[in-house]
Amino acid sequence: THSDLEAAFSAVGPVREAFLIDDKFEGGHRGIGFVKFVLADDAGRALAAEGGVAVAGKRVAVDVANKRDKLEKGQRRTLKPRAEDAQGEAHKAARKARREAKDAQAKAA
């Protein structure tokens, strides 16, 4: 949860903000989170931590987020397609199955 993420990184230094990215298709979290520290030095210590940081008993990788360009008015971000590999194909098949099931429910109602 968001509070688990904040608590884990608070051991490194004071946290300004911590949040997880939600999966809007399946609910729950996508496994990606962001942490802003009050001090830049604390972010450096989190990056240097051997083996990452433990959140709710699981080790997580720590990396610096890249700032994205601002969008023009009216533009929307779109999801980039996954690489064409077995995991990407499985993801596409699962999304297609969910979409078809949702369409079937809508027709039945």
CSV table of C-alpha atoms in Angstrom, one decimal:
chain,number,residue,atom,x,y,z
A,1,THR,CA,0.0,0.0,0.0
A,2,HIS,CA,1.0,3.6,-0.2
A,3,SER,CA,1.6,3.7,3.6
A,4,ASP,CA,3.9,0.6,3.3
A,5,LEU,CA,5.9,2.4,0.6
A,6,GLU,CA,6.3,5.6,2.6
A,7,ALA,CA,7.2,3.7,5.8
A,8,ALA,CA,9.9,1.7,4.0
A,9,PHE,CA,11.6,4.7,2.5
A,10,SER,CA,11.2,6.8,5.7
A,11,ALA,CA,13.9,4.6,7.1
A,12,VAL,CA,16.3,6.2,4.5
A,13,GLY,CA,15.1,9.8,5.2
A,14,PRO,CA,12.1,12.1,5.5
A,15,VAL,CA,9.6,11.4,2.6
A,16,ARG,CA,7.7,14.3,1.0
A,17,GLU,CA,5.4,12.0,-1.0
A,18,ALA,CA,5.0,8.3,-1.8
A,19,PHE,CA,2.4,6.7,-4.1
A,20,LEU,CA,1.8,3.6,-6.1
A,21,ILE,CA,0.5,3.5,-9.7
A,22,ASP,CA,-2.9,1.8,-9.9
A,23,ASP,CA,-3.9,-0.7,-12.6
A,24,LYS,CA,-7.1,0.7,-14.0
A,25,PHE,CA,-7.9,-2.5,-15.9
A,26,GLU,CA,-7.5,-5.1,-13.2
A,27,GLY,CA,-7.6,-3.1,-10.0
A,28,GLY,CA,-4.8,-3.2,-7.4
A,29,HIS,CA,-1.3,-1.8,-8.2
A,30,ARG,CA,0.9,-2.1,-11.2
A,31,GLY,CA,4.0,-2.7,-9.2
A,32,ILE,CA,5.4,0.8,-9.8
A,33,GLY,CA,5.7,3.4,-7.2
A,34,PHE,CA,7.2,6.8,-6.8
A,35,VAL,CA,8.9,8.4,-3.7
A,36,LYS,CA,9.9,12.0,-3.3
A,37,PHE,CA,12.3,12.7,-0.5
A,38,VAL,CA,12.6,16.0,1.3
A,39,LEU,CA,16.4,16.0,0.8
A,40,ALA,CA,18.2,15.0,-2.4
A,41,ASP,CA,20.9,13.3,-0.4
A,42,ASP,CA,18.3,10.9,1.0
A,43,ALA,CA,17.3,9.9,-2.6
A,44,GLY,CA,21.0,9.2,-3.2
A,45,ARG,CA,21.2,6.9,-0.1
A,46,ALA,CA,18.1,5.0,-1.3
A,47,LEU,CA,19.7,4.5,-4.7
A,48,ALA,CA,22.9,3.3,-3.1
A,49,ALA,CA,21.2,0.8,-0.7
A,50,GLU,CA,22.6,-2.7,-1.3
A,51,GLY,CA,19.9,-4.9,-2.7
A,52,GLY,CA,17.2,-2.2,-2.8
A,53,VAL,CA,14.7,-1.4,-0.1
A,54,ALA,CA,12.3,-3.8,1.6
A,55,VAL,CA,8.6,-2.8,1.2
A,56,ALA,CA,6.1,-5.1,3.0
A,57,GLY,CA,8.7,-7.8,3.2
A,58,LYS,CA,9.6,-7.7,-0.5
A,59,ARG,CA,12.8,-6.2,-1.9
A,60,VAL,CA,12.2,-3.5,-4.5
A,61,ALA,CA,14.5,-2.0,-7.1
A,62,VAL,CA,15.2,1.7,-6.7
A,63,ASP,CA,15.9,3.9,-9.7
A,64,VAL,CA,15.6,7.6,-10.6
A,65,ALA,CA,12.4,8.6,-12.5
A,66,ASN,CA,12.9,10.5,-15.7
A,67,LYS,CA,10.8,13.6,-16.1
A,68,ARG,CA,8.5,13.5,-19.1
A,69,ASP,CA,7.8,16.4,-21.5
A,70,LYS,CA,4.5,18.3,-20.9
A,71,LEU,CA,1.7,17.5,-23.3
A,72,GLU,CA,0.1,20.0,-25.6
A,73,LYS,CA,-3.4,21.0,-24.7
A,74,GLY,CA,-5.8,18.3,-25.8
A,75,GLN,CA,-3.1,15.6,-26.1
A,76,ARG,CA,-3.3,12.4,-24.1
A,77,ARG,CA,-0.7,9.9,-23.2
A,78,THR,CA,-1.1,6.5,-24.6
A,79,LEU,CA,0.3,3.2,-23.3
A,80,LYS,CA,3.3,2.1,-25.4
A,81,PRO,CA,2.9,-1.5,-26.6
A,82,ARG,CA,4.9,-4.1,-24.8
A,83,ALA,CA,7.8,-5.7,-26.6
A,84,GLU,CA,6.8,-8.6,-28.8
A,85,ASP,CA,7.8,-11.4,-26.4
A,86,ALA,CA,6.0,-14.2,-24.6
A,87,GLN,CA,5.0,-11.9,-21.7
A,88,GLY,CA,3.8,-9.3,-24.1
A,89,GLU,CA,1.8,-11.8,-26.0
A,90,ALA,CA,0.2,-13.2,-22.8
A,91,HIS,CA,-0.6,-9.6,-21.7
A,92,LYS,CA,-2.3,-8.9,-25.1
A,93,ALA,CA,-4.3,-12.2,-24.9
A,94,ALA,CA,-5.5,-11.5,-21.4
A,95,ARG,CA,-6.6,-7.9,-22.3
A,96,LYS,CA,-8.5,-9.3,-25.3
A,97,ALA,CA,-10.2,-11.9,-23.2
A,98,ARG,CA,-11.2,-9.3,-20.6
A,99,ARG,CA,-12.5,-7.0,-23.4
A,100,GLU,CA,-14.5,-9.9,-25.0
A,101,ALA,CA,-16.0,-10.9,-21.6
A,102,LYS,CA,-17.0,-7.3,-20.9
A,103,ASP,CA,-18.6,-7.0,-24.4
A,104,ALA,CA,-20.5,-10.3,-23.9
A,105,GLN,CA,-21.8,-9.0,-20.5
A,106,ALA,CA,-22.9,-5.7,-22.1
A,107,LYS,CA,-24.8,-7.6,-24.8
A,108,ALA,CA,-26.5,-9.9,-22.3
A,109,ALA,CA,-27.7,-7.0,-20.1
